[in-house]
Amino acid sequence: MKVKLILLPAMLMATLAACKRNGQSDGLPAGNMNSEESFFASMQSNRQWPSYRGYFACGYLDHAQLPDSFNVSTGYNVKWETEIPGLGLSCPVVWDDRVYVTTAISEQDREGFLTGMYGNIEPVSDSSEHSWRLYCLGKKDGKIIWERELHRGIPSVRRHPKSSHATTTAATDGKHVVVFLGSEGLYCYSVDGKLLWKRDFGLIMSAWNVVETAEWEFASSPVIFRDRVIIQADALNTAFVAVLDLHSGETIWRQERDEIPGWCTPNIYFEGKHARVVVNGYQHRGGYDLKTGEAIWSMSGGGDIPIPTPVVWKDLIFFNSAHGRHFPIMAIRNNASGRIPYPENDSVLSEQIAWFHDRGGAYMSSVLVYDSLLYRLRWNGNLTCFDAADGEVVYQQTVSPTSFIASPVASDNRIYMVSESGTVFIAKTGREYKLLTELSLGDISLVTPAITEGMIIFRTARKLIAVSDDIP
């Protein structure tokens, strides 16, 4: 499903609490606005959640002052609830007093989402006309400020029963809102709802390469970094990563990829003064130069249906995946270059790999790094905590014997994990697992929540739910 991230000159005031605590690095000389210290110091005052899992997909925002408890049935600590028509697995994103979310509406697609752990690969059979829409809501009251129809037509690619035709998360920098719908196009709107530009990349056949009739729809979200839009599209008929001009939509560079279908969202990391694009994949996970598109490093192997987003912490880039023979989780050094061989075992590693576990990855969830600990949540509810620096397993715990699709997020020493059944498990961060509470959303939920100042926003099958103790 996948966020997602953004940072333009306008965004350089963004949340130290969102990523500095983890020491994520811009890597440029001190005193330069692009340097590690000054860049993240400038993020202190801007409390945004502008893309999938927040800035750099780091998945947390500290000092958000979220309530300890809520009750959707009684309305306790529920700031607002707003119904969103249609089906969508895109995450809400937040900038200042506005929330953005997408959906796809069809009068005939009645199947909804099929939850639980199963191996069904058949897509939903629906050839009805859909309306893809972008909603802008007020953060304070949840009222819809504006909505725009992005596209209308019969979907080019069918969806998985656990997916939707609006799975990609929008990205915003407070001036632009970018949405990538795969075969249905890439769109850029102003925050007031004006269409600024759109791009058509043709058919992007997001289907399983082993059974090509298993169409599962597109799921890679765009990334905004400074004045660039980064997109990744790995499909049956095409595979590429591209960087576009945020203001015009023109292609700056595009690199074709020797890759099988994946559902990953790209990210940004730094090596010295140089910003890099990093992508997950099976035949080609690796880094590209942001300016030129030059491939910096690559590795093949691992889970053969790549979904999770790479996550960056200090000088390490974390990847995980799980399907087929391998279930790897690994930490690649940010100065990696060239072709890196896939490790034969956990102990014989290239010097460019900090640590590696061949059976430690997750199928769908992206990892969370918080206070030097890495948390990996699997579909079956298994939570493993690793030491982020060396990969040592700190603990393993079954959160609940149910299914999880949403990635974990955190705030103020608490991890939020949302099961498909709509139960929110809140656990204390640290080297020992401690479950603090379980709370119900009253509906199924397959979406990673968004954290913003004083509020956490959940998406269920039917609505957005804003939880806050700031209620008059």
Short mmCIF file of C-alpha atoms in Angstrom, two decimals:
data_model
loop_
_atom_site.label_atom_id
_atom_site.label_comp_id
_atom_site.label_asym_id
_atom_site.label_seq_id
_atom_site.Cartn_x
_atom_site.Cartn_y
_atom_site.Cartn_z
CA MET A 1 0.00 0.00 0.00
CA LYS A 2 1.99 1.84 0.50
CA VAL A 3 3.57 6.27 1.50
CA LYS A 4 5.35 7.98 0.38
CA LEU A 5 7.21 10.81 1.57
CA ILE A 6 7.83 14.36 0.94
CA LEU A 7 10.20 17.22 1.35
CA LEU A 8 10.42 20.38 -0.74
CA PRO A 9 11.83 23.73 0.24
CA ALA A 10 8.37 24.42 1.64
CA MET A 11 8.62 21.29 3.73
CA LEU A 12 11.95 21.93 5.32
CA MET A 13 10.22 22.82 8.56
CA ALA A 14 9.08 19.31 9.19
CA THR A 15 9.15 17.24 12.33
CA LEU A 16 12.31 16.52 14.17
CA ALA A 17 10.17 14.12 16.13
CA ALA A 18 9.25 12.34 12.94
CA CYS A 19 12.75 11.30 12.01
CA LYS A 20 15.60 13.07 13.81
CA ARG A 21 15.11 10.94 16.88
CA ASN A 22 16.18 8.02 14.78
CA GLY A 23 19.18 9.95 13.50
CA GLN A 24 18.18 9.66 9.86
CA SER A 25 20.76 11.31 7.75
CA ASP A 26 20.80 13.87 5.02
CA GLY A 27 24.55 13.49 5.07
CA LEU A 28 25.52 16.96 3.82
CA PRO A 29 27.96 19.42 5.39
CA ALA A 30 26.94 21.11 8.63
CA GLY A 31 25.61 24.62 8.19
CA ASN A 32 24.03 23.77 4.85
CA MET A 33 20.22 23.61 4.85
CA ASN A 34 20.64 20.23 3.19
CA SER A 35 22.92 18.86 5.90
CA GLU A 36 21.85 16.19 8.36
CA GLU A 37 21.73 18.42 11.42
CA SER A 38 20.28 21.55 9.86
CA PHE A 39 17.88 19.66 7.66
CA PHE A 40 16.22 17.78 10.48
CA ALA A 41 16.53 20.66 12.90
CA SER A 42 14.45 22.66 10.44
CA MET A 43 11.76 19.98 10.72
CA GLN A 44 11.04 20.66 14.39
CA SER A 45 8.27 23.18 14.01
CA ASN A 46 6.27 21.64 11.18
CA ARG A 47 4.10 18.84 12.54
CA GLN A 48 2.92 17.14 9.37
CA TRP A 49 2.18 13.63 8.13
CA PRO A 50 2.47 14.33 4.42
CA SER A 51 2.67 10.89 2.83
CA TYR A 52 2.61 7.16 3.48
CA ARG A 53 3.87 6.63 7.07
CA GLY A 54 4.97 10.26 7.38
CA TYR A 55 8.32 11.75 6.43
CA PHE A 56 10.68 9.21 4.83
CA ALA A 57 8.12 6.50 5.72
CA CYS A 58 9.63 6.55 9.21
CA GLY A 59 6.22 5.75 10.71
CA TYR A 60 6.24 7.88 13.82
CA LEU A 61 5.68 11.36 15.21
CA ASP A 62 6.64 12.14 18.79
CA HIS A 63 5.11 14.69 21.15
CA ALA A 64 1.76 14.20 19.43
CA GLN A 65 -0.02 13.87 22.80
CA LEU A 66 -2.39 11.12 21.71
CA PRO A 67 -5.04 9.92 24.16
CA ASP A 68 -4.51 6.75 26.15
CA SER A 69 -7.90 5.37 25.19
CA PHE A 70 -10.93 5.91 23.00
CA ASN A 71 -14.31 4.33 22.36
CA VAL A 72 -15.86 4.56 18.92
CA SER A 73 -19.22 3.24 20.15
CA THR A 74 -19.67 5.93 22.81
CA GLY A 75 -17.68 8.67 21.08
CA TYR A 76 -15.17 8.94 23.92
CA ASN A 77 -12.07 10.75 22.59
CA VAL A 78 -13.44 10.49 19.04
CA LYS A 79 -13.02 13.94 17.50
CA TRP A 80 -14.95 13.11 14.34
CA GLU A 81 -16.00 10.35 11.97
CA THR A 82 -16.51 10.93 8.25
CA GLU A 83 -17.85 8.36 5.82
CA ILE A 84 -15.81 7.93 2.65
CA PRO A 85 -17.82 6.34 -0.19
CA GLY A 86 -16.47 3.51 -2.30
CA LEU A 87 -13.44 1.35 -1.54
CA GLY A 88 -9.97 2.56 -0.75
CA LEU A 89 -6.86 1.35 1.06
CA SER A 90 -4.93 4.58 0.67
CA CYS A 91 -3.75 6.12 3.92
CA PRO A 92 -4.87 9.58 5.03
CA VAL A 93 -2.17 12.26 4.83
CA VAL A 94 -2.17 15.51 6.78
CA TRP A 95 -0.81 19.00 6.21
CA ASP A 96 -1.73 21.76 8.67
CA ASP A 97 -5.53 21.77 8.99
CA ARG A 98 -6.29 19.53 6.01
CA VAL A 99 -6.54 15.77 5.49
CA TYR A 100 -6.35 14.15 2.04
CA VAL A 101 -7.54 10.68 1.06
CA THR A 102 -8.53 8.85 -2.12
CA THR A 103 -11.21 6.30 -3.02
CA ALA A 104 -12.71 4.47 -5.99
CA ILE A 105 -16.50 4.38 -6.24
CA SER A 106 -18.55 1.80 -8.14
CA GLU A 107 -22.26 1.09 -7.88
CA GLN A 108 -21.65 -2.57 -8.76
CA ASP A 109 -18.51 -3.55 -6.82
CA ARG A 110 -20.25 -4.98 -3.76
CA GLU A 111 -17.68 -7.56 -2.69
CA GLY A 112 -15.81 -5.29 -0.31
CA PHE A 113 -12.63 -6.61 1.30
CA LEU A 114 -11.93 -10.25 2.10
CA THR A 115 -10.04 -10.28 5.38
CA GLY A 116 -8.07 -13.04 7.06
CA MET A 117 -5.07 -15.19 6.20
CA TYR A 118 -5.64 -17.08 2.98
CA GLY A 119 -3.96 -17.89 -0.33
CA ASN A 120 -6.68 -16.83 -2.78
CA ILE A 121 -5.03 -15.30 -5.85
CA GLU A 122 -8.13 -14.75 -7.99
CA PRO A 123 -9.02 -11.10 -8.62
CA VAL A 124 -12.44 -9.61 -8.02
CA SER A 125 -14.55 -9.92 -11.16
CA ASP A 126 -15.98 -6.46 -11.77
CA SER A 127 -16.06 -4.60 -15.07
CA SER A 128 -18.27 -1.75 -13.93
CA GLU A 129 -17.47 1.92 -14.31
CA HIS A 130 -15.54 3.45 -11.41
CA SER A 131 -14.99 6.99 -10.27
CA TRP A 132 -11.57 7.69 -8.70
CA ARG A 133 -11.79 10.60 -6.29
CA LEU A 134 -9.57 12.75 -4.11
CA TYR A 135 -11.09 14.18 -0.92
CA CYS A 136 -9.89 17.12 1.14
CA LEU A 137 -11.26 17.23 4.70
CA GLY A 138 -10.88 19.65 7.56
CA LYS A 139 -8.68 18.24 10.29
CA LYS A 140 -10.65 19.95 13.06
CA ASP A 141 -14.12 18.68 12.16
CA GLY A 142 -13.74 16.08 9.41
CA LYS A 143 -16.02 17.99 7.06
CA ILE A 144 -15.34 17.61 3.35
CA ILE A 145 -13.85 20.86 2.01
CA TRP A 146 -13.68 19.67 -1.58
CA GLU A 147 -13.66 16.51 -3.68
CA ARG A 148 -12.37 15.98 -7.20
CA GLU A 149 -12.95 13.20 -9.68
CA LEU A 150 -9.52 12.12 -10.91
CA HIS A 151 -10.68 9.59 -13.47
CA ARG A 152 -13.83 7.78 -14.59
CA GLY A 153 -13.92 4.49 -16.46
CA ILE A 154 -13.64 0.72 -16.24
CA PRO A 155 -10.49 -0.25 -14.31
CA SER A 156 -7.66 -1.33 -16.58
CA VAL A 157 -6.50 -3.89 -14.00
CA ARG A 158 -8.67 -5.96 -11.67
CA ARG A 159 -8.11 -5.91 -7.92
CA HIS A 160 -7.20 -8.51 -5.32
CA PRO A 161 -10.00 -9.31 -2.79
CA LYS A 162 -7.80 -7.71 -0.12
CA SER A 163 -7.03 -4.67 -2.29
CA SER A 164 -8.86 -1.77 -3.93
CA HIS A 165 -8.62 0.43 -6.99
CA ALA A 166 -7.48 3.26 -4.71
CA THR A 167 -4.66 1.69 -2.71
CA THR A 168 -1.91 4.24 -3.32
CA THR A 169 -1.50 7.03 -0.77
CA ALA A 170 -1.34 10.67 -1.84
CA ALA A 171 1.68 12.89 -1.14
CA THR A 172 1.56 16.58 -0.28
CA ASP A 173 4.01 19.38 0.47
CA GLY A 174 1.38 21.86 1.63
CA LYS A 175 1.08 23.34 -1.87
CA HIS A 176 0.62 20.30 -4.10
CA VAL A 177 -1.23 17.00 -3.74
CA VAL A 178 0.06 14.18 -5.95
CA VAL A 179 -1.83 10.92 -6.59
CA PHE A 180 -0.56 7.98 -8.67
CA LEU A 181 -3.28 5.57 -9.84
CA GLY A 182 -1.13 3.32 -12.00
CA SER A 183 -2.89 2.66 -15.31
CA GLU A 184 -5.36 5.45 -14.54
CA GLY A 185 -2.65 8.10 -14.42
CA LEU A 186 -0.60 10.43 -12.23
CA TYR A 187 -2.27 13.64 -11.01
CA CYS A 188 -1.10 16.82 -9.32
CA TYR A 189 -3.60 19.19 -7.68
CA SER A 190 -3.20 22.36 -5.71
CA VAL A 191 -4.31 22.20 -2.08
CA ASP A 192 -7.37 24.17 -3.17
CA GLY A 193 -8.41 21.46 -5.60
CA LYS A 194 -7.15 22.89 -8.90
CA LEU A 195 -5.72 20.39 -11.38
CA LEU A 196 -2.15 21.50 -12.13
CA TRP A 197 -1.06 18.64 -14.40
CA LYS A 198 -1.60 14.98 -15.14
CA ARG A 199 0.39 12.20 -16.82
CA ASP A 200 -0.65 8.99 -18.56
CA PHE A 201 1.83 6.09 -18.40
CA GLY A 202 -0.41 3.64 -20.24
CA LEU A 203 -1.28 0.19 -19.01
CA ILE A 204 0.60 -0.87 -15.88
CA MET A 205 -0.40 -4.52 -15.48
CA SER A 206 -0.03 -5.17 -11.77
CA ALA A 207 -0.40 -8.94 -11.70
CA TRP A 208 1.50 -11.91 -10.31
CA ASN A 209 4.14 -13.02 -12.78
CA VAL A 210 3.61 -16.70 -11.92
CA VAL A 211 -0.12 -16.61 -12.78
CA GLU A 212 -0.62 -13.68 -15.08
CA THR A 213 -4.42 -13.72 -14.73
CA ALA A 214 -3.95 -12.94 -11.02
CA GLU A 215 -4.43 -9.19 -11.36
CA TRP A 216 -4.05 -7.40 -8.01
CA GLU A 217 -4.12 -3.70 -8.95
CA PHE A 218 -1.46 -1.03 -8.50
CA ALA A 219 -0.16 -0.04 -5.04
CA SER A 220 3.02 2.08 -5.30
CA SER A 221 2.56 5.55 -3.83
CA PRO A 222 4.39 8.66 -5.06
CA VAL A 223 7.13 10.42 -3.14
CA ILE A 224 7.70 14.18 -3.14
CA PHE A 225 11.21 15.34 -2.34
CA ARG A 226 11.93 19.05 -2.70
CA ASP A 227 10.66 19.88 -6.22
CA ARG A 228 10.66 16.32 -7.48
CA VAL A 229 8.08 13.52 -7.70
CA ILE A 230 9.47 9.99 -7.51
CA ILE A 231 7.44 7.04 -8.77
CA GLN A 232 8.06 3.31 -9.05
CA ALA A 233 6.08 0.99 -11.32
CA ASP A 234 7.07 -2.68 -11.45
CA ALA A 235 4.51 -4.67 -13.45
CA LEU A 236 4.15 -7.50 -15.97
CA ASN A 237 4.40 -5.32 -19.06
CA THR A 238 6.65 -2.55 -17.76
CA ALA A 239 9.06 -1.82 -14.93
CA PHE A 240 10.59 1.56 -14.26
CA VAL A 241 11.50 4.18 -11.69
CA ALA A 242 11.16 7.83 -12.68
CA VAL A 243 11.65 11.34 -11.33
CA LEU A 244 9.38 14.16 -12.52
CA ASP A 245 9.30 17.90 -12.02
CA LEU A 246 6.75 18.67 -9.31
CA HIS A 247 5.64 21.92 -10.92
CA SER A 248 5.21 20.76 -14.52
CA GLY A 249 4.99 16.97 -14.43
CA GLU A 250 7.76 16.70 -17.02
CA THR A 251 10.02 13.66 -16.83
CA ILE A 252 13.53 14.48 -15.57
CA TRP A 253 14.73 10.91 -15.89
CA ARG A 254 13.31 7.43 -16.24
CA GLN A 255 15.18 4.16 -15.72
CA GLU A 256 13.77 0.93 -17.10
CA ARG A 257 14.14 -1.98 -14.68
CA ASP A 258 14.72 -5.69 -15.18
CA GLU A 259 12.11 -6.56 -12.58
CA ILE A 260 9.07 -8.73 -11.91
CA PRO A 261 5.81 -7.22 -10.58
CA GLY A 262 6.00 -5.59 -7.15
CA TRP A 263 3.86 -3.32 -5.04
CA CYS A 264 6.55 -1.20 -3.36
CA THR A 265 6.76 2.52 -2.63
CA PRO A 266 10.18 4.18 -3.12
CA ASN A 267 12.07 6.22 -0.54
CA ILE A 268 15.00 8.65 -0.23
CA TYR A 269 18.36 8.19 1.48
CA PHE A 270 21.61 10.14 1.51
CA GLU A 271 25.24 9.30 0.85
CA GLY A 272 27.43 12.26 1.72
CA LYS A 273 26.09 15.23 -0.23
CA HIS A 274 24.10 13.08 -2.61
CA ALA A 275 20.40 12.27 -2.39
CA ARG A 276 19.47 8.81 -3.63
CA VAL A 277 16.24 7.10 -4.61
CA VAL A 278 15.92 3.66 -3.02
CA VAL A 279 13.52 0.94 -4.15
CA ASN A 280 12.59 -2.52 -2.98
CA GLY A 281 12.36 -5.34 -5.50
CA TYR A 282 13.13 -8.96 -6.24
CA GLN A 283 15.48 -8.79 -9.22
CA HIS A 284 16.58 -5.24 -8.51
CA ARG A 285 16.38 -3.69 -5.08
CA GLY A 286 18.81 -0.81 -4.95
CA GLY A 287 19.68 2.87 -5.16
CA TYR A 288 19.60 5.47 -7.94
CA ASP A 289 21.10 8.94 -8.05
CA LEU A 290 18.26 11.43 -7.57
CA LYS A 291 19.69 13.93 -10.08
CA THR A 292 20.78 11.66 -12.91
CA GLY A 293 19.00 8.34 -12.45
CA GLU A 294 22.31 6.46 -12.47
CA ALA A 295 22.02 3.07 -10.79
CA ILE A 296 24.32 3.18 -7.73
CA TRP A 297 23.89 -0.34 -6.37
CA SER A 298 21.64 -3.35 -6.78
CA MET A 299 20.84 -6.75 -5.32
CA SER A 300 18.53 -9.53 -6.46
CA GLY A 301 16.86 -12.29 -4.46
CA GLY A 302 14.56 -12.45 -1.46
CA GLY A 303 10.78 -12.52 -1.35
CA ASP A 304 9.43 -12.78 -4.89
CA ILE A 305 6.36 -10.58 -4.32
CA PRO A 306 8.01 -7.42 -2.94
CA ILE A 307 5.63 -5.08 -1.12
CA PRO A 308 7.21 -3.31 1.92
CA THR A 309 8.80 0.13 1.62
CA PRO A 310 12.53 0.55 2.39
CA VAL A 311 13.09 2.43 5.66
CA VAL A 312 16.18 4.54 6.43
CA TRP A 313 17.90 4.99 9.81
CA LYS A 314 21.29 6.64 10.31
CA ASP A 315 23.59 5.09 7.68
CA LEU A 316 21.45 1.98 7.13
CA ILE A 317 18.64 1.13 4.72
CA PHE A 318 16.27 -1.63 5.85
CA PHE A 319 14.52 -3.99 3.44
CA ASN A 320 12.17 -6.84 4.13
CA SER A 321 9.96 -9.12 2.05
CA ALA A 322 8.41 -12.57 2.34
CA HIS A 323 7.16 -14.86 -0.40
CA GLY A 324 8.64 -17.93 -2.04
CA ARG A 325 11.81 -19.56 -0.69
CA HIS A 326 13.18 -16.53 1.14
CA PHE A 327 11.82 -14.19 3.83
CA PRO A 328 14.70 -11.75 4.26
CA ILE A 329 15.15 -8.73 6.43
CA MET A 330 18.42 -6.86 5.93
CA ALA A 331 20.32 -3.65 6.56
CA ILE A 332 22.30 -2.23 3.62
CA ARG A 333 24.91 0.47 4.22
CA ASN A 334 24.18 3.84 2.62
CA ASN A 335 27.57 3.87 0.86
CA ALA A 336 26.77 0.67 -1.03
CA SER A 337 27.80 0.52 -4.67
CA GLY A 338 27.88 -1.96 -7.53
CA ARG A 339 26.31 -5.39 -7.57
CA ILE A 340 25.80 -6.89 -4.10
CA PRO A 341 25.44 -10.70 -3.99
CA TYR A 342 22.48 -12.14 -2.10
CA PRO A 343 23.89 -13.78 1.06
CA GLU A 344 24.11 -17.56 1.13
CA ASN A 345 23.49 -17.52 4.88
CA ASP A 346 23.09 -15.08 7.77
CA SER A 347 26.79 -14.97 8.66
CA VAL A 348 28.61 -14.76 5.31
CA LEU A 349 27.90 -11.22 4.20
CA SER A 350 29.25 -8.63 1.83
CA GLU A 351 30.84 -5.71 3.70
CA GLN A 352 28.05 -3.56 2.26
CA ILE A 353 25.47 -5.50 4.28
CA ALA A 354 25.40 -4.56 7.96
CA TRP A 355 23.21 -7.51 8.95
CA PHE A 356 20.86 -10.04 7.40
CA HIS A 357 18.28 -12.69 8.38
CA ASP A 358 17.06 -14.89 5.55
CA ARG A 359 13.85 -15.86 7.40
CA GLY A 360 13.06 -12.64 9.25
CA GLY A 361 10.97 -10.57 6.82
CA ALA A 362 7.28 -9.76 6.49
CA TYR A 363 5.06 -10.11 3.44
CA MET A 364 3.24 -6.78 3.53
CA SER A 365 4.19 -4.56 6.47
CA SER A 366 7.02 -2.04 6.36
CA VAL A 367 9.31 -1.97 9.38
CA LEU A 368 9.30 0.63 12.14
CA VAL A 369 12.56 1.93 13.65
CA TYR A 370 12.15 3.74 16.97
CA ASP A 371 14.83 4.51 19.58
CA SER A 372 17.36 2.21 17.88
CA LEU A 373 14.99 -0.75 17.84
CA LEU A 374 13.44 -2.16 14.68
CA TYR A 375 9.94 -3.64 14.84
CA ARG A 376 8.71 -6.05 12.17
CA LEU A 377 5.03 -7.12 12.19
CA ARG A 378 3.95 -10.12 10.15
CA TRP A 379 0.58 -10.89 8.61
CA ASN A 380 -0.05 -13.54 11.29
CA GLY A 381 0.42 -11.11 14.19
CA ASN A 382 4.02 -12.08 14.97
CA LEU A 383 6.00 -9.07 16.16
CA THR A 384 9.78 -9.29 16.23
CA CYS A 385 11.95 -6.60 17.77
CA PHE A 386 15.53 -6.32 16.46
CA ASP A 387 18.45 -4.18 17.49
CA ALA A 388 18.54 -1.84 14.49
CA ALA A 389 22.34 -1.53 14.52
CA ASP A 390 23.34 -5.19 14.48
CA GLY A 391 20.16 -7.17 13.80
CA GLU A 392 20.17 -9.02 17.12
CA VAL A 393 16.72 -10.38 17.94
CA VAL A 394 15.56 -8.65 21.12
CA TYR A 395 12.20 -10.42 21.48
CA GLN A 396 9.43 -12.15 19.57
CA GLN A 397 5.78 -11.86 20.51
CA THR A 398 2.40 -12.80 19.07
CA VAL A 399 0.36 -9.61 19.29
CA SER A 400 -2.84 -11.46 18.42
CA PRO A 401 -3.60 -14.66 16.46
CA THR A 402 -5.34 -12.68 13.75
CA SER A 403 -4.32 -11.02 10.49
CA PHE A 404 -2.51 -7.69 10.07
CA ILE A 405 -2.00 -5.76 6.83
CA ALA A 406 -1.36 -2.23 8.12
CA SER A 407 2.20 -1.28 9.04
CA PRO A 408 2.91 -0.28 12.66
CA VAL A 409 3.32 3.37 13.63
CA ALA A 410 4.52 4.98 16.86
CA SER A 411 4.31 8.07 19.03
CA ASP A 412 5.67 8.90 22.46
CA ASN A 413 7.00 5.43 23.29
CA ARG A 414 3.91 3.61 22.07
CA ILE A 415 3.44 1.38 19.04
CA TYR A 416 0.05 1.27 17.30
CA MET A 417 -0.78 -1.94 15.43
CA VAL A 418 -4.14 -2.29 13.66
CA SER A 419 -5.50 -5.74 12.85
CA GLU A 420 -7.72 -6.42 9.85
CA SER A 421 -10.65 -6.94 12.20
CA GLY A 422 -10.28 -3.34 13.36
CA THR A 423 -8.63 -3.85 16.75
CA VAL A 424 -5.95 -1.32 17.68
CA PHE A 425 -3.20 -2.86 19.82
CA ILE A 426 -1.12 -0.28 21.68
CA ALA A 427 2.16 -1.57 23.10
CA LYS A 428 5.02 0.11 24.93
CA THR A 429 8.27 0.52 23.01
CA GLY A 430 11.45 -0.93 24.46
CA ARG A 431 13.36 -4.16 24.84
CA GLU A 432 10.48 -5.99 26.50
CA TYR A 433 7.01 -6.37 25.03
CA LYS A 434 4.24 -4.81 27.08
CA LEU A 435 0.72 -4.54 25.71
CA LEU A 436 -1.00 -1.46 27.12
CA THR A 437 -4.50 -1.77 25.70
CA GLU A 438 -6.73 -3.11 22.93
CA LEU A 439 -9.33 -0.81 21.37
CA SER A 440 -11.95 -1.46 18.69
CA LEU A 441 -12.63 0.66 15.60
CA GLY A 442 -15.95 -1.09 15.08
CA ASP A 443 -15.14 -2.07 11.49
CA ILE A 444 -12.43 -3.81 9.50
CA SER A 445 -9.25 -1.86 8.81
CA LEU A 446 -6.41 -2.65 6.40
CA VAL A 447 -4.85 0.83 6.38
CA THR A 448 -1.84 2.29 8.18
CA PRO A 449 -3.03 5.20 10.37
CA ALA A 450 -1.74 8.77 10.20
CA ILE A 451 -0.41 10.66 13.23
CA THR A 452 -0.63 14.41 13.50
CA GLU A 453 -0.51 17.01 16.26
CA GLY A 454 -2.88 15.80 19.00
CA MET A 455 -4.60 13.27 16.75
CA ILE A 456 -4.35 9.84 15.17
CA ILE A 457 -6.52 9.16 12.12
CA PHE A 458 -7.66 5.63 11.29
CA ARG A 459 -9.31 4.45 8.10
CA THR A 460 -11.81 1.62 8.18
CA ALA A 461 -13.70 0.07 5.29
CA ARG A 462 -16.30 2.84 5.45
CA LYS A 463 -14.93 5.92 7.16
CA LEU A 464 -12.12 7.99 8.61
CA ILE A 465 -12.02 8.12 12.41
CA ALA A 466 -10.05 10.89 14.14
CA VAL A 467 -9.07 10.13 17.74
CA SER A 468 -8.09 13.04 20.00
CA ASP A 469 -8.62 14.18 23.56
CA ASP A 470 -8.85 17.77 22.31
CA ILE A 471 -12.63 17.71 22.29
CA PRO A 472 -14.64 20.72 23.53
#
